[in-house]
Short mmCIF file of C-alpha atoms and ligand atoms in Angstrom, two decimals:
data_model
loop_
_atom_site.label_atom_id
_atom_site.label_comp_id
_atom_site.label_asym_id
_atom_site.label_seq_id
_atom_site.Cartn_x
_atom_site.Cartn_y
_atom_site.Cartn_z
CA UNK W 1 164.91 30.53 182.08
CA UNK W 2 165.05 33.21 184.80
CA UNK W 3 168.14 35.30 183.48
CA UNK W 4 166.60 34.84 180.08
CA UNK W 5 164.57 37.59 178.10
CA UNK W 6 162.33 35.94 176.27
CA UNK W 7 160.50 37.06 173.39
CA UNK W 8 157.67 35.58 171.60
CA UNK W 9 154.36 36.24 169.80
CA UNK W 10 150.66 35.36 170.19
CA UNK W 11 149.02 32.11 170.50
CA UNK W 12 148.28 29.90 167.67
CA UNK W 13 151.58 31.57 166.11
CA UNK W 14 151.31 32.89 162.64
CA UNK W 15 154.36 33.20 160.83
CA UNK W 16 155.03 36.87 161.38
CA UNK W 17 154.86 36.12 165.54
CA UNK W 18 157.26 33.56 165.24
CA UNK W 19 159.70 35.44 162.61
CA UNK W 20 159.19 38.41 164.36
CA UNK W 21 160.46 36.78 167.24
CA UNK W 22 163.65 35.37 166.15
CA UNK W 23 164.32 38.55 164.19
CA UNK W 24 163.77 40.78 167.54
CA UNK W 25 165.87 38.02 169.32
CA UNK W 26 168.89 38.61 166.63
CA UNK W 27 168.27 42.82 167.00
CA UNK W 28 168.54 42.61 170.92
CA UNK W 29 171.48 40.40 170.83
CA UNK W 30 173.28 42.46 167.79
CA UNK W 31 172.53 45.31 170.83
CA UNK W 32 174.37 44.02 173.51
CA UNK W 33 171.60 42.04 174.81
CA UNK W 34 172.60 38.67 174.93
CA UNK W 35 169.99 36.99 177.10
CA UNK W 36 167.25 37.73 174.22
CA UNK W 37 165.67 34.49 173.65
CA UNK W 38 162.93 33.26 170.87
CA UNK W 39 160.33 31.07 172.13
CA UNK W 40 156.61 30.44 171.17
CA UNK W 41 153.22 29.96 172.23
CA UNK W 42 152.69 27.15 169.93
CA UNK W 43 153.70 25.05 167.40
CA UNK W 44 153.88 26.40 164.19
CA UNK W 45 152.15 25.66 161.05
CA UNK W 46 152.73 24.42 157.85
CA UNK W 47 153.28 27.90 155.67
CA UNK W 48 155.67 29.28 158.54
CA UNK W 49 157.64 25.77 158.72
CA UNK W 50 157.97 26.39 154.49
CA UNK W 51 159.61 29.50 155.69
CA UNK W 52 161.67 27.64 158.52
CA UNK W 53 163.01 25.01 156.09
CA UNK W 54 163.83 27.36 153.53
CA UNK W 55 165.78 29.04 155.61
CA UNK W 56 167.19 25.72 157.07
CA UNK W 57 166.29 27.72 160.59
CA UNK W 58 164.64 25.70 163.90
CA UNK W 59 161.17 25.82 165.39
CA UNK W 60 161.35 27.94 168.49
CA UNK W 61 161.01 26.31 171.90
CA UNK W 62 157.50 26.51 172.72
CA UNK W 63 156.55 27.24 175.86
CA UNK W 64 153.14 27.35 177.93
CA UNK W 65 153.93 29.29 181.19
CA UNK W 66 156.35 31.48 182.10
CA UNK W 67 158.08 32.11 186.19
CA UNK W 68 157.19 34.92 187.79
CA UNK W 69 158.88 38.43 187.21
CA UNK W 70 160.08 36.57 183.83
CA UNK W 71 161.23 39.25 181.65
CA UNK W 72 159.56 39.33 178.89
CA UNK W 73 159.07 41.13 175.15
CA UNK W 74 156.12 40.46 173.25
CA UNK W 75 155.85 40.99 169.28
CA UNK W 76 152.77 41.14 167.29
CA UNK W 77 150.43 40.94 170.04
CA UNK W 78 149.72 43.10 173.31
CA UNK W 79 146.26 41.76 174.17
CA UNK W 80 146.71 39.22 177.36
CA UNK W 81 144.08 37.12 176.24
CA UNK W 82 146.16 36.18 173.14
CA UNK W 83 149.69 36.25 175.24
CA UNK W 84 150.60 33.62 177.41
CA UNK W 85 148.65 32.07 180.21
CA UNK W 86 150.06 34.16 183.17
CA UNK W 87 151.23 37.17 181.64
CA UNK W 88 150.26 38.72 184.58
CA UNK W 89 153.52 37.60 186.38
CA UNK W 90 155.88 38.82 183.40
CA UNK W 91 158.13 41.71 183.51
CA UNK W 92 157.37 43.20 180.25
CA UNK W 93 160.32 45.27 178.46
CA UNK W 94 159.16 45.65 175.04
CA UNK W 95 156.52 45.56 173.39
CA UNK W 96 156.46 45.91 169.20
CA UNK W 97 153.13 45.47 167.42
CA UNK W 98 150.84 46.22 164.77
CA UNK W 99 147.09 45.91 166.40
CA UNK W 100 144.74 47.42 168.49
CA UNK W 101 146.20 48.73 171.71
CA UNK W 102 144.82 47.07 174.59
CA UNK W 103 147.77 47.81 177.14
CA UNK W 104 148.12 49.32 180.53
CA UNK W 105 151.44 48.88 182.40
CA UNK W 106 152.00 50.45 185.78
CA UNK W 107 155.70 51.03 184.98
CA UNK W 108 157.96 52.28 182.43
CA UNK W 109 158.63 50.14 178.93
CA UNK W 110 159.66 50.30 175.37
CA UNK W 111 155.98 49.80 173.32
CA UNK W 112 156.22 50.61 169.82
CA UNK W 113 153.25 49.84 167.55
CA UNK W 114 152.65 51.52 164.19
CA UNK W 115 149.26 51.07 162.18
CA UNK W 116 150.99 49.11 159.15
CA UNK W 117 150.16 45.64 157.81
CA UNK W 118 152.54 43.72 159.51
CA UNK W 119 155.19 43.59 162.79
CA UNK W 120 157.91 42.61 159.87
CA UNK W 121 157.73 46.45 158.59
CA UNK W 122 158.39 47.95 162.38
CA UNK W 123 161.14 46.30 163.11
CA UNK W 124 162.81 46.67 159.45
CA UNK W 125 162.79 50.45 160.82
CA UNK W 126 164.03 49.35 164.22
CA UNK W 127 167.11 47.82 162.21
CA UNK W 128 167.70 51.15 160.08
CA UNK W 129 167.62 53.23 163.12
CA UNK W 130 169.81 51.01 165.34
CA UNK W 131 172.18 50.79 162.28
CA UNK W 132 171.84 47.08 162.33
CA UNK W 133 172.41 44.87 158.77
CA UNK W 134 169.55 43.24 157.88
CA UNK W 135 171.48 40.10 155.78
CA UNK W 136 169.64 37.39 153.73
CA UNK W 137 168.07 35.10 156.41
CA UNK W 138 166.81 38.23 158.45
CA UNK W 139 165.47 39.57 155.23
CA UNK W 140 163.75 36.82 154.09
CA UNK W 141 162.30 36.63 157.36
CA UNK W 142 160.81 40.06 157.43
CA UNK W 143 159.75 39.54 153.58
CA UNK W 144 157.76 36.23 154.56
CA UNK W 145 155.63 37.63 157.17
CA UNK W 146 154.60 40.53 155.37
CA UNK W 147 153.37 38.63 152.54
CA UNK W 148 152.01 36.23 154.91
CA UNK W 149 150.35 39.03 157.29
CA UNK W 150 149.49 40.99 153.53
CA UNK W 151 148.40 38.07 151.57
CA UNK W 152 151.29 38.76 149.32
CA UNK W 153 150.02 42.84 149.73
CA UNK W 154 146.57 42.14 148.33
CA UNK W 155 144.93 42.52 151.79
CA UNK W 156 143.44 46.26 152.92
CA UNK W 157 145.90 46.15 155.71
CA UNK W 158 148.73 46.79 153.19
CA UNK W 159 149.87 50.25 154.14
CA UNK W 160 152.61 52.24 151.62
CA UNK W 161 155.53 51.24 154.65
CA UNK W 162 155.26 47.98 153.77
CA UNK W 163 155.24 47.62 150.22
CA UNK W 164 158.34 50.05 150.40
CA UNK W 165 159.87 48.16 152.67
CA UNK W 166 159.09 44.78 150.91
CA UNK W 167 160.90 46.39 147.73
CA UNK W 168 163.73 47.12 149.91
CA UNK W 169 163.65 43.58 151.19
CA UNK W 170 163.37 41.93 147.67
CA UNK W 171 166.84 43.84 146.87
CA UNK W 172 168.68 43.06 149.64
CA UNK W 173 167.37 39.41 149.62
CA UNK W 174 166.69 38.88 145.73
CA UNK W 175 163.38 36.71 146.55
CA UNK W 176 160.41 38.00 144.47
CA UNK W 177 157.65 38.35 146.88
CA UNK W 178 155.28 37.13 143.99
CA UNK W 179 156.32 33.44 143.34
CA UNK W 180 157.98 33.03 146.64
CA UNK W 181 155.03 34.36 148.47
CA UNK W 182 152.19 32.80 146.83
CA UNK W 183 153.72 29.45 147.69
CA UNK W 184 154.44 29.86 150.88
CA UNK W 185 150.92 30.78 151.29
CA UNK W 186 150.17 27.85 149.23
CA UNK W 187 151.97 25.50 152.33
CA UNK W 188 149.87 26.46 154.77
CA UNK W 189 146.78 25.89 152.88
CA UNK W 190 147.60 22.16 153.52
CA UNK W 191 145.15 21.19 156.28
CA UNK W 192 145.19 17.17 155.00
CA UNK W 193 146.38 16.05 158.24
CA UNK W 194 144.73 18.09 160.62
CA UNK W 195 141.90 17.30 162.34
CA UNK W 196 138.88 19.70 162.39
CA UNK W 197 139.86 20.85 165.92
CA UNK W 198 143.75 21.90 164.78
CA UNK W 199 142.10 23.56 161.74
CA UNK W 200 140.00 25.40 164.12
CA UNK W 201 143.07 26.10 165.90
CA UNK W 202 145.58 27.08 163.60
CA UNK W 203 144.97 31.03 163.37
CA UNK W 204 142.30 32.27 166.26
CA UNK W 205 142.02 34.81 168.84
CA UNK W 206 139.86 35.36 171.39
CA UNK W 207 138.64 38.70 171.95
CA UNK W 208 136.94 39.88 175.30
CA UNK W 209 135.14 43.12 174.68
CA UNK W 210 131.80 44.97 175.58
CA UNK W 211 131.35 41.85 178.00
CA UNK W 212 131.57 39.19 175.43
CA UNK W 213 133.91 36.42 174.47
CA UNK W 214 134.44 35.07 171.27
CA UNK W 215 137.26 33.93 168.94
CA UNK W 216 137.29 34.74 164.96
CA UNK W 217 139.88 31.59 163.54
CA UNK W 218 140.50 31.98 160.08
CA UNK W 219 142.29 29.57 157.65
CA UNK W 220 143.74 29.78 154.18
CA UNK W 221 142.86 27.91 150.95
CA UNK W 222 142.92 27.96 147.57
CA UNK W 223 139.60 25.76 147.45
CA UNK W 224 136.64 26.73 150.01
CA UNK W 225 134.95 23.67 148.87
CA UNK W 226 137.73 21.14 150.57
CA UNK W 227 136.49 22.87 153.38
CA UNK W 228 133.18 23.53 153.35
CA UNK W 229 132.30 19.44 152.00
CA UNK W 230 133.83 18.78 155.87
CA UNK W 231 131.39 21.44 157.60
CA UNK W 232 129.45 19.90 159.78
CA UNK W 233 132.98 18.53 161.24
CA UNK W 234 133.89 21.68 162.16
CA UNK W 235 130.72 22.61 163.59
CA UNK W 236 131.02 20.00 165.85
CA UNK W 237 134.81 20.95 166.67
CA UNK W 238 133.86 25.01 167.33
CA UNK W 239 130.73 23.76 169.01
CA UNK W 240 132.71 22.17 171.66
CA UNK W 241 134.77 25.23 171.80
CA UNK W 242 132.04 27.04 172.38
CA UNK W 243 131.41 25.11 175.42
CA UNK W 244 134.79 24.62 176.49
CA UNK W 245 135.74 28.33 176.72
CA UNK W 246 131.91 29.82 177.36
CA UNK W 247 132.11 31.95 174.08
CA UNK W 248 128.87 33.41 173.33
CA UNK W 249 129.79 33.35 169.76
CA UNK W 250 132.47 32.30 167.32
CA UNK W 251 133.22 32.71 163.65
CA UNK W 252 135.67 30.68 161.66
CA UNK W 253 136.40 32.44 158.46
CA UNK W 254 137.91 30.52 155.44
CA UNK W 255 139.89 33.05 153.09
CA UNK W 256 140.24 32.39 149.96
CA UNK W 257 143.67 33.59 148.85
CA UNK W 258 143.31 33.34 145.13
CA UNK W 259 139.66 35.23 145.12
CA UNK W 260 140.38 37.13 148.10
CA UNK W 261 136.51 36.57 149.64
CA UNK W 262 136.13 34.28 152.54
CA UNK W 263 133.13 32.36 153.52
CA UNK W 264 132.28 32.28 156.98
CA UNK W 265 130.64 29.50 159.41
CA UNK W 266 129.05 31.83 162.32
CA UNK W 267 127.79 30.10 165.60
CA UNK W 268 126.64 30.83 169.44
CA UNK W 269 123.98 32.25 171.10
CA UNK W 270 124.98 35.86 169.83
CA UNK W 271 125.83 34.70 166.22
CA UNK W 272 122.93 37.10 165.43
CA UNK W 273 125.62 39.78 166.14
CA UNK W 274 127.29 38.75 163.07
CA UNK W 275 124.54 38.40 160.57
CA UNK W 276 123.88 42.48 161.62
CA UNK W 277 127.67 43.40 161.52
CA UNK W 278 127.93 42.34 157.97
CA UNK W 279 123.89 42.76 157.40
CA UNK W 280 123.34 39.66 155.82
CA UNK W 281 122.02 36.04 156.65
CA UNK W 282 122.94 32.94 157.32
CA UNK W 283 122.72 30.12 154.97
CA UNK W 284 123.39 26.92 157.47
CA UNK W 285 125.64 29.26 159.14
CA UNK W 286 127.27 30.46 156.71
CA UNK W 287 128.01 32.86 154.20
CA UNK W 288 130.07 34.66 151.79
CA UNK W 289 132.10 38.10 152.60
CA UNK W 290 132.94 39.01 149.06
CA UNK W 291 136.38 40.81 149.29
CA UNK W 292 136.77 40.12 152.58
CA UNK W 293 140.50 38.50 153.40
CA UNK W 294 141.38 40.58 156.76
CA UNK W 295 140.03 39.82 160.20
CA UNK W 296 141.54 43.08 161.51
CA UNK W 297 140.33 45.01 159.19
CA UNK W 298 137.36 43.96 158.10
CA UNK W 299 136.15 41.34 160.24
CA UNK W 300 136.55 42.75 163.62
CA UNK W 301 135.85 45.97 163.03
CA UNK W 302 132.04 45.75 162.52
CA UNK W 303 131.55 43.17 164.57
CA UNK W 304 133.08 45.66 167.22
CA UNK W 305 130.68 48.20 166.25
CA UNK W 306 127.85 46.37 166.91
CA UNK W 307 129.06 45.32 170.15
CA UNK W 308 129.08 48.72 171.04
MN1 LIG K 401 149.90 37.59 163.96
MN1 LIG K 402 151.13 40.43 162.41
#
């Protein structure tokens, strides 16, 4: 894929990497690019496949490495440790985004990040600058992953941007974000065929910061019970992740999405970190974050701080 440009998202995809991917794909190619390319770091999971089939579009190709000097644009990510495995060898051209900067390139690129709830909402600007249409499919697109990134624009990452731009989008595409939204969010709280281990897998990031690793996963549901009667399951499966990757400590947050808390299973030799970032304790490793739906926002951040 050497002449290719290809652009794709963080690991464990969530549905705004890999729509944000195949929307930046159709913006480069509507701009003369035509080597622009959506691939993905994973498969993806049941609320963005809602959103595929609705749409009637294809999983990306998902790919694990990529050859060196590969040119490359990345989309709701910058972090390497979330990007793929030797990002180090990429050429990277672009880089659009929503988090944290955590970025140092010894050349020239295009990065444009802006502190709103979801990649969807930059490049909706992108198209209105470039003068490119933003039709149904693309629309619909955009619309999904902010109410997916959002939690249909209940979560404290919801900036003004994107709920104007999501009323913009709801014209132009005539979904309501409301009913459309909530069950789309509803598909990915399936998790009846996973085993612990994908569950585990299906949303987390590993962070490396103040000399320690450690991944927050989160998952969806509508009923924290159906997880929590399967807990010691996934204590096992994030125990052996602990091992696996030498984390020193790892929290797996389930969100509720219709009572916007989530309860949290903490574990690792610096779990303790957590109990004082949220100043509570742990119940059997766990406990409740009442109000609590964003790991960016309210997950990370203290945890951060008490890194510090
Ligand atoms: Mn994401
Ligand atoms: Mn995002």
């Amino acid at each position: 894929m050497d002449n290719k440009v290809l652009i794709f998202g963080h690991q464990s995809p969530d549905t705004d990497s890999i729509t944000s991917a195949i929307v930046m794909e159709n913006l480069e190619r509507k701009l003369g690019n035509e080597n622009a390319k959506a691939v993905s770091l994973g498969h993806i999971n049941k609320e963005t496949k809602f959103v595929l089939d609705y749409l009637g579009i294809e999983e990306p190709e998902v790919i694990e490495r990529i050859e060196d000097n590969q040119e490359v644009i990345l989309v709701d990510h910058n972090e390497a440790t979330q990007s793929v495995e030797n990002i180090a060898n990429a050429k990277i051209l672009k880089v659009v985004d929503h988090h944290t900067m955590s970025f140092i390139a010894p050349y020239q690129l295009y990065y444009r990040a802006e502190p709103v709830g979801c990649t969807q909402t930059v490049l909706y600007k992108m198209y209105k600058e470039y003068g490119v249409e933003v039709d149904k499919k693309i629309g619909t697109l955009m619309l999904s992953a902010i109410a997916s990134d959002t939690l249909v624009l209940k979560s404290p990452t919801t900036t003004a941007e994107d709920i104007k731009v999501v009323k913009e989008l709801e014209a132009i595409t005539g979904v309501d974000i409301n009913t459309y939204g909530v069950d789309m969010l509803k598909a990915g709280t399936d998790i009846s065929e996973y085993t612990p281990e994908q569950v585990i897998n299906i949303d987390s990031k590993l962070f490396e910061q103040a000399n320690k690793k450690f991944k927050i996963a989160q998952v969806n549901t509508a009923d924290l019970d159906s997880i929590f009667k399967n807990q010691s399951y996934f204590e096992q499966a994030i125990n052996e992740d602990i091992e696996k990757e030498k984390l020193d400590f790892y929290v797996f947050a389930a969100t509720d999405i219709v009572n916007s808390n989530s309860k949290i299973i903490s574990l690792g030799n610096d779990s303790p970190v957590v109990e004082k970032a949220f100043g509570i304790s742990m119940d059997n490793h766990t406990a409740m974050l009442e109000n609590v739906v964003s790991r960016k926002k309210q997950i990370l951040p203290p945890i951060l701080d008490m890194l510090k």
